[in-house]
XYZ file of C-alpha atoms in Angstrom:
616
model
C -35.581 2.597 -19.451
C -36.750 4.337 -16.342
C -39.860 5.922 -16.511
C -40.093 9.001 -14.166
C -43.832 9.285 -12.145
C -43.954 13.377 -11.491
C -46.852 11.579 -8.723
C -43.867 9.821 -6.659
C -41.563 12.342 -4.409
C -38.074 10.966 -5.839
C -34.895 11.940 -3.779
C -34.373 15.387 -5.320
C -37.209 17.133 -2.984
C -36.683 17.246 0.730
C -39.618 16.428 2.897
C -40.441 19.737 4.493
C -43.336 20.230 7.231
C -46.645 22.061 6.022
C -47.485 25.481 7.649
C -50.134 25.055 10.144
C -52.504 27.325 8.238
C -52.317 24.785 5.026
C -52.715 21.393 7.232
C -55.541 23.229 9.155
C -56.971 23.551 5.664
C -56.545 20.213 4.531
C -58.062 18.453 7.722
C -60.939 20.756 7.442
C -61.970 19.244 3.858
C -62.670 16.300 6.266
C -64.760 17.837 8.387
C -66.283 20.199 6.291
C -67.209 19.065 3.037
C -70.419 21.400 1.838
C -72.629 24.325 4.118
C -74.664 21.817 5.516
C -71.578 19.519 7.069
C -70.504 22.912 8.680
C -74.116 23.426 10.313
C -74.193 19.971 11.708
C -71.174 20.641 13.499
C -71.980 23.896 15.013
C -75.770 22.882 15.731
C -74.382 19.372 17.238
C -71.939 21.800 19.591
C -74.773 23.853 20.351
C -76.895 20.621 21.993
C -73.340 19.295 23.777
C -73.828 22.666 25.379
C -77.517 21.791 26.782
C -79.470 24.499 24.310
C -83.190 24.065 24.226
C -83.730 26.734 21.499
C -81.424 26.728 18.472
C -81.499 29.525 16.147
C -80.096 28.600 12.287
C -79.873 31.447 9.888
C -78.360 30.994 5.897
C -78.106 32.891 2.951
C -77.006 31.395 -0.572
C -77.608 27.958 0.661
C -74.769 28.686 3.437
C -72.340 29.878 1.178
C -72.160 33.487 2.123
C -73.377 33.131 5.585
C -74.370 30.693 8.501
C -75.455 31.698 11.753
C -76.183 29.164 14.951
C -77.304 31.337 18.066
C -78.147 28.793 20.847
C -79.075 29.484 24.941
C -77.061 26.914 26.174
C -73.900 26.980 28.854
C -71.726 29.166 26.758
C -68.112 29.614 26.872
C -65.703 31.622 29.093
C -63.699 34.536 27.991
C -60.672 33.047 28.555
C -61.264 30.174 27.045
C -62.152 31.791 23.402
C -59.260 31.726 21.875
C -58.675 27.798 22.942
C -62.153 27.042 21.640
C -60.409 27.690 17.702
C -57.612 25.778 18.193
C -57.160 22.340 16.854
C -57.817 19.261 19.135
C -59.119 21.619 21.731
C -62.115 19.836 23.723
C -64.052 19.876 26.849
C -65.745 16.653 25.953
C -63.691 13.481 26.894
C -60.924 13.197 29.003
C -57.218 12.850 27.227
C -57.074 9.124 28.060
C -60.846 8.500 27.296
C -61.444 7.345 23.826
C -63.963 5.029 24.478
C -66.572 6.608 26.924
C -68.031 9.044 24.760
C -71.056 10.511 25.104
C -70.789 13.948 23.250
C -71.483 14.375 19.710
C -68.231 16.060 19.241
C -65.044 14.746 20.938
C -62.497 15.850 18.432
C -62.375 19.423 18.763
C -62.079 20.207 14.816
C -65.419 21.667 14.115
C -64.310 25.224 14.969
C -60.887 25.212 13.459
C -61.482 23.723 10.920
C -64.178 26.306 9.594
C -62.380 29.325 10.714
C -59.422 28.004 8.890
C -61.089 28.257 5.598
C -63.857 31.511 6.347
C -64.394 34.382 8.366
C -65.641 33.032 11.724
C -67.174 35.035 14.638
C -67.497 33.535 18.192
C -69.966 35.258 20.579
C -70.825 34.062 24.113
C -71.761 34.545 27.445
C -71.629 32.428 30.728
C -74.468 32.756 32.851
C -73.819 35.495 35.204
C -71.011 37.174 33.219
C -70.453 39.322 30.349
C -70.602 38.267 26.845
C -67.742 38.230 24.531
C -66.175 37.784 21.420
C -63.102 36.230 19.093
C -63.127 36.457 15.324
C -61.180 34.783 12.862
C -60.120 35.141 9.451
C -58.677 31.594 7.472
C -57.130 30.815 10.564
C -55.925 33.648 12.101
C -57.685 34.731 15.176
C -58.172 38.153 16.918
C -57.952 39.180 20.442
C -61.578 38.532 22.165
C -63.288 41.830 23.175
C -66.554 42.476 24.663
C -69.883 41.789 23.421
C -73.767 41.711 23.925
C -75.709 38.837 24.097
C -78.262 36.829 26.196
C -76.015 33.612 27.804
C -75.455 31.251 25.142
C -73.510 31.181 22.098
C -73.521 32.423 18.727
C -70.857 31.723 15.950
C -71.524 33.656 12.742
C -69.644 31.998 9.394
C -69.055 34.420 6.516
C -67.749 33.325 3.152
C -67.334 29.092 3.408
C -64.606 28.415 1.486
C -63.147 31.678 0.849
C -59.543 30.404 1.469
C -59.562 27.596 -0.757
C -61.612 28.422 -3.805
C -61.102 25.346 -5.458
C -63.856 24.120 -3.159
C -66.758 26.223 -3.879
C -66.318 25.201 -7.502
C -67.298 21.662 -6.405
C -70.035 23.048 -4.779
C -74.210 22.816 -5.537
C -76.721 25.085 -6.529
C -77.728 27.344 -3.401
C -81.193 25.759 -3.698
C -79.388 21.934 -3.402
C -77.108 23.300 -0.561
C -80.402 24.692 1.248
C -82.137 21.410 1.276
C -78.962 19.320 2.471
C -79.024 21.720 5.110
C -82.481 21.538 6.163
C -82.418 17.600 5.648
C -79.664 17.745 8.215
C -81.329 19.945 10.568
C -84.060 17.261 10.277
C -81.890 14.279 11.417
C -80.834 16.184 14.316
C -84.292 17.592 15.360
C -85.474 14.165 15.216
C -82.934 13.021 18.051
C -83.472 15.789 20.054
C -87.198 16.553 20.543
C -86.878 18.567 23.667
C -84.935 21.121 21.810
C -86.468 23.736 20.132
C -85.737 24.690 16.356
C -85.562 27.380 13.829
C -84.523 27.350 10.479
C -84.327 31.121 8.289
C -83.471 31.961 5.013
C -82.413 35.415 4.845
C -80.565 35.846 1.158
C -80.922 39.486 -0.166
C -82.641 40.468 2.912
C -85.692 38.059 3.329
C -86.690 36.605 5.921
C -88.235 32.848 4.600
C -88.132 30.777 7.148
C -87.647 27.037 6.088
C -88.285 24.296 8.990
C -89.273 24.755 12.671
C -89.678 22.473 15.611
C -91.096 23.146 18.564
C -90.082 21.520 21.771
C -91.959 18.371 22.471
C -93.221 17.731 26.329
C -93.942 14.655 27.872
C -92.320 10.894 27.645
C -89.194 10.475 25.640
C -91.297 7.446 23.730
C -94.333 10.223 22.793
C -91.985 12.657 22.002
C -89.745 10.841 19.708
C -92.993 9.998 17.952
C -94.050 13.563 18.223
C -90.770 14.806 16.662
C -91.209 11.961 13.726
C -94.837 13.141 12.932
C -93.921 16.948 12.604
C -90.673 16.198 10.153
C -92.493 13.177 8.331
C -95.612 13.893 7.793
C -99.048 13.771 10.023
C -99.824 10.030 8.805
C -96.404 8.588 10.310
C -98.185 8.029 13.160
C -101.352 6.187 11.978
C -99.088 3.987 9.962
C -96.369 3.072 11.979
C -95.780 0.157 14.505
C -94.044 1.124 18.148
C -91.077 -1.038 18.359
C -89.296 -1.532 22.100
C -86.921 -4.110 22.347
C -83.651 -5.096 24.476
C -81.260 -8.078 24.244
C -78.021 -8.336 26.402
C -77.669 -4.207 26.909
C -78.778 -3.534 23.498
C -82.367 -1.634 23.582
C -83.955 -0.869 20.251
C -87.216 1.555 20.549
C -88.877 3.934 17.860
C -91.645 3.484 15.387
C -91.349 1.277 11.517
C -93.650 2.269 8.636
C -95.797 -0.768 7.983
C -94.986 -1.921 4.750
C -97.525 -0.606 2.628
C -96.308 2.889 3.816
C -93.469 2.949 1.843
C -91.125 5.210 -0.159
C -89.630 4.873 -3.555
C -86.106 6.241 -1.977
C -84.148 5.251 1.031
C -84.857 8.818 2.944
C -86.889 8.428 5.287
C -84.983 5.773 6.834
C -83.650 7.327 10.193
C -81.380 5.241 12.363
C -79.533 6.887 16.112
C -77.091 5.228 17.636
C -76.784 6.465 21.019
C -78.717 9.544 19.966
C -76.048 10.452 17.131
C -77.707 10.092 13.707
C -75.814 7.332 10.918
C -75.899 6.081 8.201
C -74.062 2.693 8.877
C -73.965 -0.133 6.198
C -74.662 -3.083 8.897
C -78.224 -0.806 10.139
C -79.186 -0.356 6.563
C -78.515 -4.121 5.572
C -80.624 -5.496 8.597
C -83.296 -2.630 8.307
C -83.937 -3.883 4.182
C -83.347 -7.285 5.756
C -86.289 -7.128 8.245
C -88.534 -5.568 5.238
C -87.414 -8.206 2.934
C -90.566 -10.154 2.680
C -92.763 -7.426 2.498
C -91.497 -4.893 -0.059
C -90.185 -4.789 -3.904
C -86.628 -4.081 -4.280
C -87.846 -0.609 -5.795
C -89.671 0.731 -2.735
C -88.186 1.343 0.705
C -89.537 1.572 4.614
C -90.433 4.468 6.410
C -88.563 4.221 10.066
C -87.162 6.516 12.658
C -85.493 4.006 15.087
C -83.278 4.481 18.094
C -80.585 2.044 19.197
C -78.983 2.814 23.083
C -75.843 0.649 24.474
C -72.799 1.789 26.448
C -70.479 3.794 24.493
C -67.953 0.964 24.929
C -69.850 -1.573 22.647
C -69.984 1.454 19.686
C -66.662 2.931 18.092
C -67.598 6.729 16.585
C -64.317 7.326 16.097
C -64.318 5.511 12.480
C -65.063 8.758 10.123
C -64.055 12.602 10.544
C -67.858 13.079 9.834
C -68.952 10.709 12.416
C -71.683 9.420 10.301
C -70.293 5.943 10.529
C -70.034 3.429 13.330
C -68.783 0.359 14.293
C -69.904 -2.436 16.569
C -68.362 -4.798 18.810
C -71.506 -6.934 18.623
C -72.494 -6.405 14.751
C -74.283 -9.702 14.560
C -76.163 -9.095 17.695
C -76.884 -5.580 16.773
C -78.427 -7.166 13.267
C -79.909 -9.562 14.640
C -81.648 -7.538 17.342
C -83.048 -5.375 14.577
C -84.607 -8.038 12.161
C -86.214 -9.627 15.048
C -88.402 -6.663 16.620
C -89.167 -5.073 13.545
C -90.508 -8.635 12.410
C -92.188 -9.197 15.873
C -93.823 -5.636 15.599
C -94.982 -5.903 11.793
C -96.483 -9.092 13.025
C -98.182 -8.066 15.892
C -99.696 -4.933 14.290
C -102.590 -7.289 13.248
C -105.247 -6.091 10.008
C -103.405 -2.644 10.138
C -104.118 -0.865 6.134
C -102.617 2.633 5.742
C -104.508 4.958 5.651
C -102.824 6.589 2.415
C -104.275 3.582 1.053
C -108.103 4.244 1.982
C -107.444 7.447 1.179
C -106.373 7.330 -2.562
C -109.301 4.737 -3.002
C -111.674 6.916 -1.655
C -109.712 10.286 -3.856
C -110.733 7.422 -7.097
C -114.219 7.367 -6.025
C -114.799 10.641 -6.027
C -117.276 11.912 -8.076
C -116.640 14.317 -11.270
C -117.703 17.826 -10.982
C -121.264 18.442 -11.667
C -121.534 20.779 -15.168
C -123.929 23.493 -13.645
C -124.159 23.984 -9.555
C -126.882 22.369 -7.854
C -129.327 23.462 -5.744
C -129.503 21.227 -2.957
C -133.018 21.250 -0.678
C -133.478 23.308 2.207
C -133.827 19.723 4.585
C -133.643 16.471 4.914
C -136.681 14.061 4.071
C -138.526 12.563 7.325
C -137.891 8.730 8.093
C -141.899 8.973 7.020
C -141.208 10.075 3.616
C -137.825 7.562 2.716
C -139.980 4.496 3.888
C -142.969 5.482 1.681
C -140.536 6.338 -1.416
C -138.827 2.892 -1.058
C -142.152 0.904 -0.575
C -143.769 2.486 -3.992
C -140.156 1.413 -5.783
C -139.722 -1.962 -4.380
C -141.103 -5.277 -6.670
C -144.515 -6.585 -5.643
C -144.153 -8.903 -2.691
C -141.192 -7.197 -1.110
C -142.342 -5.656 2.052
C -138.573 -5.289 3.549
C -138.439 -1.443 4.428
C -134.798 -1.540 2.209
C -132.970 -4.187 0.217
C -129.196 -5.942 -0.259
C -127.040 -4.399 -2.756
C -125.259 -8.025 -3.135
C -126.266 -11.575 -2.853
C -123.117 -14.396 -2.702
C -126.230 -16.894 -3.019
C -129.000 -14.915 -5.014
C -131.413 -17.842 -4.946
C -131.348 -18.475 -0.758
C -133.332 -21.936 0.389
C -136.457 -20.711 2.152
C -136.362 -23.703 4.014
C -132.544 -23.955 5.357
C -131.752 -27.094 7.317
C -130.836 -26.552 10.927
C -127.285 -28.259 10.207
C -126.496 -24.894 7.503
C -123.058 -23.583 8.533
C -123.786 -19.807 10.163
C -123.145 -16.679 7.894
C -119.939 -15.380 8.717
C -120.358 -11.865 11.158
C -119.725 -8.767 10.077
C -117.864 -7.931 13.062
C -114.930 -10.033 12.105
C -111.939 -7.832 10.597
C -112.538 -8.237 7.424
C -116.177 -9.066 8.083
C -118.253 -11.098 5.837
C -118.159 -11.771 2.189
C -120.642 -9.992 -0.124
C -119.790 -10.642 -3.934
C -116.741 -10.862 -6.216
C -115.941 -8.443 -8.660
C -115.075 -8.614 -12.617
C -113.510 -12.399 -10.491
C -110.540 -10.753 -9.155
C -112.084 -8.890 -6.128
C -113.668 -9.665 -3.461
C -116.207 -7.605 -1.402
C -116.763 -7.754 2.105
C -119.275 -6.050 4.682
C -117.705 -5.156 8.258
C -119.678 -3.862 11.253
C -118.629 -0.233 9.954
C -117.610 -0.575 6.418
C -116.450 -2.330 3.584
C -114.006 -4.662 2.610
C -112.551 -4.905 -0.761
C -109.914 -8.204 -0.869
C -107.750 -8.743 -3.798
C -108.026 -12.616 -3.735
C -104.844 -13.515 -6.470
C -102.107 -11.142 -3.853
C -104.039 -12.046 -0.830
C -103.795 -15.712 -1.578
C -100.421 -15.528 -2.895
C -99.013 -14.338 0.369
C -100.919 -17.144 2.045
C -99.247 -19.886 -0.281
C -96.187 -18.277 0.203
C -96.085 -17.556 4.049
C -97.143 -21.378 4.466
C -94.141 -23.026 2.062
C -91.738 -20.981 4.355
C -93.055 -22.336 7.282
C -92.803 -25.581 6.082
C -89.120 -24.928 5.077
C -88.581 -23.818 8.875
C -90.603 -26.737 10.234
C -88.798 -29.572 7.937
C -85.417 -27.815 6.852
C -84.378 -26.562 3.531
C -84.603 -29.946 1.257
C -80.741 -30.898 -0.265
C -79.270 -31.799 -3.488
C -75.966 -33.765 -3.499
C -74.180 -33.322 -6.976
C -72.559 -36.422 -8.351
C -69.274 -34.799 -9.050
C -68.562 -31.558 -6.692
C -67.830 -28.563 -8.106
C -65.082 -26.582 -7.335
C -64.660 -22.685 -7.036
C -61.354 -20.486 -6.969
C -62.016 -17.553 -4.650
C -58.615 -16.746 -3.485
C -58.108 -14.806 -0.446
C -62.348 -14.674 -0.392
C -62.473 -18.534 0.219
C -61.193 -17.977 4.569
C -64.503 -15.311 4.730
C -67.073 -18.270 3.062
C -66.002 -21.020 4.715
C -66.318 -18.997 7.829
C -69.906 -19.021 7.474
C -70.279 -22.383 6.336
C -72.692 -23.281 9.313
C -75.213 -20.120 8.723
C -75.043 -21.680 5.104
C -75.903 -25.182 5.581
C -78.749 -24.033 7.474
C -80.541 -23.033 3.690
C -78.985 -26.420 1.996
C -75.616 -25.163 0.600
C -72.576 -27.329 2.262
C -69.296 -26.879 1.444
C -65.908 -27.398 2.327
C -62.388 -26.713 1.698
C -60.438 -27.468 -1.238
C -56.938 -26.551 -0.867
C -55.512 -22.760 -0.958
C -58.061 -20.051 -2.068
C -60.714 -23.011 -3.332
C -63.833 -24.577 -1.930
C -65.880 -27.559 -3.017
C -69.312 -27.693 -3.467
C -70.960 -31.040 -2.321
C -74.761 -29.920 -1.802
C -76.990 -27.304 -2.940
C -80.997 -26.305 -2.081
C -82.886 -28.669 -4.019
C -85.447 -25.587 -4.679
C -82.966 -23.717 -6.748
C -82.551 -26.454 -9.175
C -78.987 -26.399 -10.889
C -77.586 -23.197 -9.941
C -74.423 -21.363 -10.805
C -72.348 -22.330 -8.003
C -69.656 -20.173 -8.616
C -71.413 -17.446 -9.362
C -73.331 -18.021 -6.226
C -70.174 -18.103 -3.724
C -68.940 -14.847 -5.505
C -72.404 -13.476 -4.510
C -71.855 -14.679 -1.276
C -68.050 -14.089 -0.661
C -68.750 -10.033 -1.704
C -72.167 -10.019 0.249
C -70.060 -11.282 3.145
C -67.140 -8.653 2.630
C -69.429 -5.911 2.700
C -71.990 -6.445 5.405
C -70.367 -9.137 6.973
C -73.479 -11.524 6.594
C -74.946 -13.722 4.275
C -78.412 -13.423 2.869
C -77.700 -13.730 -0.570
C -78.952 -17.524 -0.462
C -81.755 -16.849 1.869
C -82.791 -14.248 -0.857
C -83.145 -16.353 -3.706
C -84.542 -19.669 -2.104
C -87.213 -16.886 -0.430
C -87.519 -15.538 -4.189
C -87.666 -19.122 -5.648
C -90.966 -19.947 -2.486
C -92.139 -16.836 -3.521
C -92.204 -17.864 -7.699
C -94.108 -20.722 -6.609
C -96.384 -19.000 -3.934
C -97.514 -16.832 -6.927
C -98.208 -19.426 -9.741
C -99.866 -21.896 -7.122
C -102.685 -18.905 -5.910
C -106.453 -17.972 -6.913
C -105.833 -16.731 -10.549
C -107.535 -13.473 -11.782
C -110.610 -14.487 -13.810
C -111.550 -17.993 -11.961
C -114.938 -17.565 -10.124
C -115.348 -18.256 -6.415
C -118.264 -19.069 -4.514
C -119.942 -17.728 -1.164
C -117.637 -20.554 1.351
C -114.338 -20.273 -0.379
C -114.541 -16.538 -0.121
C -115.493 -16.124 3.447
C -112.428 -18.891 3.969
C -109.967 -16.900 1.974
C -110.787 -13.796 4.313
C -110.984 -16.140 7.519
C -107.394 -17.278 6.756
C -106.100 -13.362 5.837
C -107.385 -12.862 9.255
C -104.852 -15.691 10.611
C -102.082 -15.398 8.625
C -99.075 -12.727 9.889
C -98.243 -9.634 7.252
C -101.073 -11.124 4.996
C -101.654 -7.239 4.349
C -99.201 -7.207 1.954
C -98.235 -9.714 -0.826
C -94.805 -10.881 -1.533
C -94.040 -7.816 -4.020
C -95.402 -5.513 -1.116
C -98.773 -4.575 -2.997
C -101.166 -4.328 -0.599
C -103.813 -6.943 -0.178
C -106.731 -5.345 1.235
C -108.405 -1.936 1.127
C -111.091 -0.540 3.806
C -113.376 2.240 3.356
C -115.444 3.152 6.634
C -119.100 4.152 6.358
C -118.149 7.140 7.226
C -116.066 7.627 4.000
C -118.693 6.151 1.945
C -121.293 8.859 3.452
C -119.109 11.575 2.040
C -119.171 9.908 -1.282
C -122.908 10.578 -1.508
C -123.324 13.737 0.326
C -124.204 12.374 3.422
C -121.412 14.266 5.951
């Protein structure tokens, strides 16, 4: 019986060519999927056109209108009506698909949205007149004159208003207004010498959502300028700087330390040659390089900036351009791991600050019932020494007295061989007391110090097994009888990596078509699943192209054991094992965090402690 698929074209209907108008419409659901796809197009032309101040106006979350106004080189008369047709661009030469430098290079942005809403095109070149071209779902007037300033402005009524079916897929205007602003974002953030405006003007308002001024000075500061103003003000006081090259590749920008974090991936900002992505191999390597120090529920805070020729980068992969591709992915990877590592490192006894400052937000006091009346001054030096003096015990004749004693009953007579009292100028100065057990308290030059001594000691343990896993390899368990796994056309991609793999104790080898044989496996994972394992692997490896499945779990396994082999919550330490614990924070890298990326440590400057008790 023959079953007849209406889906299939059979030989009854010819094969006819679409109408322009109806393949202009079809390519433009590629480049123009929602309001805020159509913005990044136009504001994206607006900066290939050198603008330093770029006007964005919406209404009904871009639906009903979007308008980019923009003082940059504009476009002549006569070349109006070419600007809306499709594959028309001033940006790369015809043979040049490789040396691009533009963020558009297609020449579909304008087509595309004229073909499916009313589109007007104003602009002037510097010393001529201004004029304009409009365009209704695809079909174009005759340009006439205008007024404007030089520069460009294209004004888009009605998105979508040729192919309804579309606006029933889209969001609420409130959703469409924050893609759009979370867009203009991205781009802001890669241009900081450019000048941005953001306005809301539905039923006549004027609410005016983002704005960026221009940032002056060294591209470095002004990238980090840019990031502060769109992140927050404490980006800044928690971030590392991060500058690093290898072979052409530069990588520069600023990462979150770890215990600035975020519960979602967005505030993780990655350019590629200025052109914001979101690219599966820079996402991998950026959770990669966080790996140690965060929980698989929280995620880094990073606005990073990778430069190479245009040669070694292919933007041509997606309509959208948001996704690349790299001649050098493994370099690229690598490069990334390595100086966010180095800079996370180097950052020394950083905490965040959001840290201090929700301890010191738990400390604060509870409203008094009634106001108080607090006295007209201050009481003389005079009058705080006598007031002490008539509180203090008989005998004591200090002028003021130590909240905390490690040793409350102190030899009067120490021998001259005693080891010295830690300073208090050390970072995490010198230990006081511990807490309830758990906590340790510390006294700096300018401060306290208060230690969690289970998470700080469990990133100690932890941070020493993997260096002795570096230092003497990762310990191997031969299996008497080798086990054999069926991956079919996935077995070529393992066995292709069978060197990185050895280097963590798995060796393998091939078996015949589509099947691979297990001789050895990391004696720290005990008696694993190996075929689940190389399924891990062989999908891990099809979709980044790396493996760090294994490196995961023997990591996760060091980690298991880093945790149950620390100082446990409730055992009592005394005075030399505390000051030790802090001396060896002090020396061990990323020891602010512990291996579930809880912090480990938490200052509060005398400063903050004065405004606890009134005294600032």
């Amino acid at each position: 019986m023959n079953v007849h698929n209406r889906n299939i074209v059979g030989s009854g209907h010819a094969i006819r060519r679409l109408s322009e108008a109806t393949a202009n419409r079809i390519a433009a659901g590629e480049v123009v999927e929602r309001p805020a796809s159509a913005v990044k197009e136009l504001v994206e032309n607006a900066l290939d056109a050198q603008a330093t101040q770029i006007d964005i106006a919406i209404a009904d979350g871009g639906k009903t209108l979007i308008r980019v106004s923009d003082d940059g080189t504009g476009v002549p008369e006569d070349q109006l009506a070419l600007a809306l047709e499709r594959h028309a661009t001033s940006k790369i030469r015809e043979d040049d698909l490789v040396n691009i430098q533009n963020f558009g290079f297609r020449g579909e942005a304008l087509p595309s949205i004229a073909s499916v809403a009313r589109l007007t095109l104003t602009s002037r070149v510097a010393n001529e007149d201004a004029w304009q071209i409009a365009a209704a779902a695809g079909a174009l007037d005759v340009p006439r004159p205008a007024s404007r300033a030089p520069g460009t402005t294209v004004e888009v009524r009605d998105l979508f208003y040729a192919t309804p079916a579309r606006l029933k897929f889209l969001r609420s205007d409130r959703a469409e207004t924050q893609a759009i602003t979370d867009m203009l974002r991205r781009l802001a953030m890669a241009a900081p010498d450019v000048s941005f405006a953001l306005t809301d003007v539905s039923n006549d308002g004027q609410r005016q959502i983002f704005a960026a001024q221009a940032e002056h000075g060294d591209l470095f500061d002004a990238r980090l300028a840019r990031a502060n103003r769109i992140l927050g003000a404490s980006f800044a006081e928690n971030a590392v700087a991060i500058d690093a090259d290898r072979d052409g590749l530069r990588l520069s920008g600023h990462a979150g330390l770890p215990t600035y974090s975020r519960g979602a991936a967005v505030a993780c900002h990655v350019f590629v040659n200025g052109r914001s992505v979101r690219d599966k191999l820079l996402t991998g390597a950026l959770r990669a390089a966080y790996s140690d120090f965060l929980s698989r529920d929280r995620h880094p805070v990073a606005v990073l900036f990778l430069d190479c020729d245009p040669d070694r980068v292919d933007v041509n992969v997606h309509p959208a351009k948001a996704e690349v591709r790299f001649r050098e992915p493994g370099m690229v990877r690598g490069l990334l791991i390595s100086a966010i590592r180095h800079a996370l490192g180097e950052a020394g006894h950083r905490a965040t600050s959001t840290i201090s400052e929700g301890a010191l937000g738990a400390f604060q006091p509870e409203a008094p019932a009634s106001p108080q009346t607090w006295g007209p001054h201050r009481p003389s030096g005079t009058q705080i020494q006598a007031a002490l003096a008539a509180q203090s015990p008989a005998g004591f004749s200090e002028p003021g007295w130590t909240a905390s004693r490690i040793d409350p009953d102190p030899d009067p007579h120490p021998s001259l061989d005693a080891p010295e009292e830690p300073k208090q100028d050390l970072p995490l100065g010198a230990a006081k007391a511990q807490l309830h057990e758990t906590f340790v308290l510390a006294q700096t030059a300018d401060g306290i110090v208060l230690v969690d001594a289970h998470a700080a000691h469990e990133r100690l343990v932890y941070q020493r097994l993997k260096a002795q896993a570096a230092e003497n390899g990762i310990a191997r368990q031969a299996l008497l009888i080798p086990e054999i796994v069926q991956l079919g056309t996935d077995a070529d991609r393992v066995l292709a990596q069978s060197d990185a793999l050895a280097e963590f104790g798995l060796i393998i080898e091939p078996f015949g078509p589509g099947a691979i044989a297990v001789r050895e496996v990391p004696a720290v994972l005990g008696q694993p699943d190996a075929t689940a394992l190389l399924k891990d692997l062989a999908d891990e490896i099809a979709d980044l192209g790396t493996t760090d499945t294994l490196k995961s779990r023997i990591d996760a396994i060091l980690s298991r054991v880093a945790c149950h082999g620390s100082v446990r919550s409730g055992r009592r330490m005394n005075g030399e094992e505390m000051n030790a614990l802090l001396r060896e924070i002090e020396a061990t890298p990323h020891s602010n965090t512990c291996n579930h990326g809880r912090p480990t440590w938490v200052k509060l400057s005398l400063t903050d402690l004065e405004k606890l008790f009134g005294r600032r």
